[in-house]
Amino acid sequence: MRLLQPARGTQDLLPEAARRHRHVTKTARAVAGLYGFVEITTPIFEFTEVFARPIGEGSDIVAKEMYTFTDRGGEQLTLRPENTAGVVRAILSNGLAQSTPLKFFYDGPMFRYERPQKGRFRQFHQVGVELLGVAHPQADIEIIALGQRLLRELGISDRVVLKLNTLGDPQSRAAYRAALVSYFLSRQTELSEDSRRRLDANPLRILDSKDPGDIRINADAPSFEDYLSDASRLFFDKVCDGLARTLHLSFELDRRLVRGLDYYTHTVFEFVTSDLGAQGAVLAGGRYDGLVELMGGPPMAGVGWAAGIERLALMIAEPPPPRRPVAVVPIGERGEAVALILSEMIRSWGLPVELGYSGNLSRRMRGADRARARLAILIGDDELNRGIVKLRDLDDGRQEEIDAPLENVVPGDFALDGLRDRLQKFNC
Ligand code: ATP
Ligand code: MG
């Protein structure tokens, strides 16, 4: 029954997977914070034109990947396929363009109608950063350094390589585009159907084709390098220099690297792995100096990247497990009566508690095991009469008695300080 299946290209994040995702986003948020980036959250859907124009009619995203629909009020809306356009829209809508530089971090779901594969989904998730208002190559360097630091913190930097290229300024790009088109026209019949379609709309994107025939043709295509203006070349040299000489960050020049989106200028980069088959790009971005103006704002430089959380989550080692709880195990009715208040008190001390809901002692102990509890607190009639609890170390089975007059206890009572200190010593 379709009702019982997730839609194609979507997936449930069960606790284990959710923990991996959370580890990626938590790490990314922390690293972005080290560089002074603050979080922004924009809506999941926007008016279609927020994406269509900036991303470009000729891009794969706009041509065939967007989830676009008309809502009940007749508005044309699109589920965001990426977040840069949304962030720029938010800057303009909220009048933030005056107070540059702007440094934003985001995290959330994106939607693209693609053929699902390992590491490729229709609803996927990205973390990303955008730095606006800085035209200096220093911004490119810093943003790449941020990406690199994230990958290092995630423990995967030795399994990715940084690929770097420049698309130059709009003049260089236009000259190169013209040269490319005339080259591809001369070999038009050999191009794949997809690439023939791109010839008009987005010829640079042909360089990125994965079709074997296209790859052969691309090998002889003119090189961007020969069409770069002096200013573009100088800009790129500074970026390369800053990365290599100042930060000792290694990279490969990849003259075929172009980005799927139309709005990139100058620096483009990708951190690529061979661990994930064809889905090699884990973190990708570049400079987009024309975008803000294209969207109706003032001229404003911008540079940023986005990283696929699913792909990063597949690569990282097992993140630290959740803290192990204290199991509160009442035996008998009197025990049950105090178990709830005791559990609340332990939580107020900052420790996780698993309260066995029902059953006899052995059933509750199995529940404690299943919850990976570190300790169990046993409370039966005898313990209550004596004003103690039994504390069992579930790893070595050792048991001790601790003063804890539970029956008359009220929250905040000093009478349980001994128990609190003992529990906190276990540091679970
Ligand atoms: P690809 O070449 O793999 O299609 P892309 O160039 O379309 O990637 P970007 O738009 O640059 O990707 O998005 C940045 C990152 O988001 C990618 O490097 C990748 O890690 C991730 N990503 C993009 N599309 C998907 C998807 N459909 N499923 C999962 N992750 C994705
Ligand atoms: Mg893509």
mmCIF file of C-alpha atoms in Angstrom, residues 213-378:
data_model
loop_
_atom_site.group_PDB
_atom_site.id
_atom_site.type_symbol
_atom_site.label_atom_id
_atom_site.label_comp_id
_atom_site.label_asym_id
_atom_site.label_seq_id
_atom_site.Cartn_x
_atom_site.Cartn_y
_atom_site.Cartn_z
ATOM 1 C CA GLY A 213 31.264 10.588 -25.318
ATOM 2 C CA ASP A 214 30.988 14.095 -23.870
ATOM 3 C CA ILE A 215 34.016 13.476 -21.688
ATOM 4 C CA ARG A 216 36.093 12.723 -24.825
ATOM 5 C CA ILE A 217 34.859 15.881 -26.533
ATOM 6 C CA ASN A 218 35.501 17.932 -23.409
ATOM 7 C CA ALA A 219 39.125 16.823 -23.400
ATOM 8 C CA ASP A 220 39.800 18.993 -26.462
ATOM 9 C CA ALA A 221 37.588 21.913 -25.481
ATOM 10 C CA PRO A 222 39.163 25.361 -25.157
ATOM 11 C CA SER A 223 40.460 26.081 -21.670
ATOM 12 C CA PHE A 224 39.010 28.823 -19.515
ATOM 13 C CA GLU A 225 42.496 29.907 -18.654
ATOM 14 C CA ASP A 226 43.037 31.400 -22.095
ATOM 15 C CA TYR A 227 40.016 33.671 -21.780
ATOM 16 C CA LEU A 228 40.536 35.081 -18.309
ATOM 17 C CA SER A 229 40.928 38.853 -18.046
ATOM 18 C CA ASP A 230 44.021 40.092 -16.220
ATOM 19 C CA ALA A 231 41.934 41.199 -13.268
ATOM 20 C CA SER A 232 40.277 37.779 -13.022
ATOM 21 C CA ARG A 233 43.608 36.040 -13.233
ATOM 22 C CA LEU A 234 45.059 38.237 -10.506
ATOM 23 C CA PHE A 235 42.066 37.606 -8.264
ATOM 24 C CA PHE A 236 42.395 33.859 -8.685
ATOM 25 C CA ASP A 237 46.154 33.946 -8.079
ATOM 26 C CA LYS A 238 45.512 35.633 -4.760
ATOM 27 C CA VAL A 239 43.008 32.981 -3.751
ATOM 28 C CA CYS A 240 45.389 30.175 -4.712
ATOM 29 C CA ASP A 241 48.260 31.874 -2.975
ATOM 30 C CA GLY A 242 46.352 32.439 0.231
ATOM 31 C CA LEU A 243 45.269 28.813 0.343
ATOM 32 C CA ALA A 244 48.588 27.246 -0.567
ATOM 33 C CA ARG A 245 51.200 29.539 0.930
ATOM 34 C CA THR A 246 49.442 31.127 3.862
ATOM 35 C CA LEU A 247 47.168 28.358 5.060
ATOM 36 C CA HIS A 248 49.083 25.387 3.622
ATOM 37 C CA LEU A 249 45.869 24.000 2.301
ATOM 38 C CA SER A 250 46.387 21.734 -0.670
ATOM 39 C CA PHE A 251 44.121 21.712 -3.691
ATOM 40 C CA GLU A 252 43.970 20.579 -7.303
ATOM 41 C CA LEU A 253 43.304 22.992 -10.111
ATOM 42 C CA ASP A 254 40.454 21.559 -12.118
ATOM 43 C CA ARG A 255 39.869 23.601 -15.230
ATOM 44 C CA ARG A 256 36.738 21.598 -16.015
ATOM 45 C CA LEU A 257 35.065 22.414 -12.739
ATOM 46 C CA VAL A 258 31.956 24.483 -13.356
ATOM 47 C CA ARG A 259 28.999 24.744 -11.062
ATOM 48 C CA GLY A 260 25.450 23.817 -11.923
ATOM 49 C CA LEU A 261 24.108 27.227 -11.003
ATOM 50 C CA ASP A 262 24.258 30.189 -13.346
ATOM 51 C CA TYR A 263 25.220 32.853 -10.881
ATOM 52 C CA TYR A 264 28.796 31.906 -10.058
ATOM 53 C CA THR A 265 31.741 34.184 -10.885
ATOM 54 C CA HIS A 266 35.446 33.874 -10.054
ATOM 55 C CA THR A 267 36.251 31.147 -7.545
ATOM 56 C CA VAL A 268 34.423 27.826 -7.723
ATOM 57 C CA PHE A 269 35.395 24.844 -5.606
ATOM 58 C CA GLU A 270 34.317 21.397 -4.537
ATOM 59 C CA PHE A 271 35.538 19.035 -1.869
ATOM 60 C CA VAL A 272 35.284 15.637 -3.524
ATOM 61 C CA THR A 273 35.570 12.087 -2.229
ATOM 62 C CA SER A 274 35.871 8.800 -4.036
ATOM 63 C CA ASP A 275 34.138 6.992 -1.149
ATOM 64 C CA LEU A 276 30.600 7.582 -2.387
ATOM 65 C CA GLY A 277 30.687 6.381 -5.993
ATOM 66 C CA ALA A 278 29.360 8.906 -8.470
ATOM 67 C CA GLN A 279 28.071 11.162 -5.702
ATOM 68 C CA GLY A 280 31.520 12.533 -4.979
ATOM 69 C CA ALA A 281 30.894 16.169 -4.118
ATOM 70 C CA VAL A 282 30.404 16.623 -0.399
ATOM 71 C CA LEU A 283 30.831 20.383 -0.082
ATOM 72 C CA ALA A 284 30.702 22.837 -2.943
ATOM 73 C CA GLY A 285 30.476 26.534 -3.549
ATOM 74 C CA GLY A 286 31.976 29.645 -4.974
ATOM 75 C CA ARG A 287 31.704 33.355 -5.517
ATOM 76 C CA TYR A 288 28.488 34.909 -6.818
ATOM 77 C CA ASP A 289 29.121 38.616 -7.175
ATOM 78 C CA GLY A 290 26.237 39.264 -9.561
ATOM 79 C CA LEU A 291 23.499 37.505 -7.653
ATOM 80 C CA VAL A 292 22.257 40.208 -5.283
ATOM 81 C CA GLU A 293 21.887 42.726 -8.082
ATOM 82 C CA LEU A 294 20.225 40.138 -10.297
ATOM 83 C CA MET A 295 17.639 39.691 -7.560
ATOM 84 C CA GLY A 296 16.878 43.399 -7.453
ATOM 85 C CA GLY A 297 19.309 44.511 -4.766
ATOM 86 C CA PRO A 298 22.382 46.732 -4.866
ATOM 87 C CA PRO A 299 25.623 45.439 -6.371
ATOM 88 C CA MET A 300 27.039 43.212 -3.661
ATOM 89 C CA ALA A 301 29.764 40.598 -3.631
ATOM 90 C CA GLY A 302 29.039 37.165 -2.206
ATOM 91 C CA VAL A 303 30.769 33.868 -1.625
ATOM 92 C CA GLY A 304 29.562 30.692 0.051
ATOM 93 C CA TRP A 305 29.181 26.950 0.019
ATOM 94 C CA ALA A 306 26.722 24.201 0.791
ATOM 95 C CA ALA A 307 27.438 20.684 1.968
ATOM 96 C CA GLY A 308 25.230 17.616 1.657
ATOM 97 C CA ILE A 309 24.482 16.298 5.133
ATOM 98 C CA GLU A 310 23.507 12.791 3.919
ATOM 99 C CA ARG A 311 26.840 12.428 2.132
ATOM 100 C CA LEU A 312 28.828 13.673 5.125
ATOM 101 C CA ALA A 313 26.808 11.466 7.453
ATOM 102 C CA LEU A 314 27.730 8.420 5.342
ATOM 103 C CA MET A 315 31.421 9.226 5.705
ATOM 104 C CA ILE A 316 31.864 10.041 9.359
ATOM 105 C CA ALA A 317 32.770 7.571 12.074
ATOM 106 C CA GLU A 318 30.138 6.571 14.598
ATOM 107 C CA PRO A 319 29.335 9.741 16.595
ATOM 108 C CA PRO A 320 29.458 9.602 20.399
ATOM 109 C CA PRO A 321 26.482 7.613 21.713
ATOM 110 C CA PRO A 322 23.790 9.296 23.788
ATOM 111 C CA ARG A 323 24.446 9.485 27.533
ATOM 112 C CA ARG A 324 23.583 6.347 29.433
ATOM 113 C CA PRO A 325 20.613 6.804 31.732
ATOM 114 C CA VAL A 326 19.991 5.909 35.344
ATOM 115 C CA ALA A 327 17.202 3.320 35.537
ATOM 116 C CA VAL A 328 14.758 3.833 38.390
ATOM 117 C CA VAL A 329 13.358 0.432 39.316
ATOM 118 C CA PRO A 330 10.529 0.362 41.842
ATOM 119 C CA ILE A 331 9.559 -2.925 43.440
ATOM 120 C CA GLY A 332 6.009 -2.894 44.721
ATOM 121 C CA GLU A 333 3.401 -0.187 45.121
ATOM 122 C CA ARG A 334 5.190 2.009 47.638
ATOM 123 C CA GLY A 335 8.228 2.042 45.406
ATOM 124 C CA GLU A 336 6.152 3.017 42.435
ATOM 125 C CA ALA A 337 4.659 5.900 44.345
ATOM 126 C CA VAL A 338 8.073 7.528 44.872
ATOM 127 C CA ALA A 339 9.700 6.473 41.582
ATOM 128 C CA LEU A 340 8.210 9.352 39.632
ATOM 129 C CA ILE A 341 9.330 12.074 42.020
ATOM 130 C CA LEU A 342 12.777 10.499 42.369
ATOM 131 C CA SER A 343 13.113 10.379 38.563
ATOM 132 C CA GLU A 344 12.221 14.046 38.263
ATOM 133 C CA MET A 345 14.766 14.949 40.930
ATOM 134 C CA ILE A 346 17.543 13.026 39.192
ATOM 135 C CA ARG A 347 16.695 14.778 35.924
ATOM 136 C CA SER A 348 16.859 18.118 37.713
ATOM 137 C CA TRP A 349 20.463 17.177 38.594
ATOM 138 C CA GLY A 350 21.127 16.925 34.867
ATOM 139 C CA LEU A 351 21.174 13.141 34.527
ATOM 140 C CA PRO A 352 19.017 11.163 32.079
ATOM 141 C CA VAL A 353 16.560 8.750 33.677
ATOM 142 C CA GLU A 354 14.757 5.742 32.294
ATOM 143 C CA LEU A 355 11.714 4.870 34.368
ATOM 144 C CA GLY A 356 10.483 1.312 33.881
ATOM 145 C CA TYR A 357 6.777 1.747 33.308
ATOM 146 C CA SER A 358 5.496 -1.596 34.509
ATOM 147 C CA GLY A 359 6.212 -5.234 35.143
ATOM 148 C CA ASN A 360 8.049 -7.297 37.711
ATOM 149 C CA LEU A 361 11.649 -6.778 38.744
ATOM 150 C CA SER A 362 13.214 -8.922 36.014
ATOM 151 C CA ARG A 363 11.161 -7.292 33.299
ATOM 152 C CA ARG A 364 12.156 -3.865 34.517
ATOM 153 C CA MET A 365 15.796 -4.890 34.652
ATOM 154 C CA ARG A 366 15.578 -6.052 31.022
ATOM 155 C CA GLY A 367 14.132 -2.633 30.166
ATOM 156 C CA ALA A 368 17.092 -1.011 31.903
ATOM 157 C CA ASP A 369 19.442 -3.135 29.818
ATOM 158 C CA ARG A 370 17.665 -2.226 26.616
ATOM 159 C CA ALA A 371 17.983 1.449 27.506
ATOM 160 C CA ARG A 372 21.744 0.879 28.031
ATOM 161 C CA ALA A 373 21.378 2.147 31.584
ATOM 162 C CA ARG A 374 24.614 2.656 33.496
ATOM 163 C CA LEU A 375 23.052 2.368 36.935
ATOM 164 C CA ALA A 376 19.867 1.100 38.459
ATOM 165 C CA ILE A 377 18.239 2.472 41.574
ATOM 166 C CA LEU A 378 16.152 -0.181 43.288
#
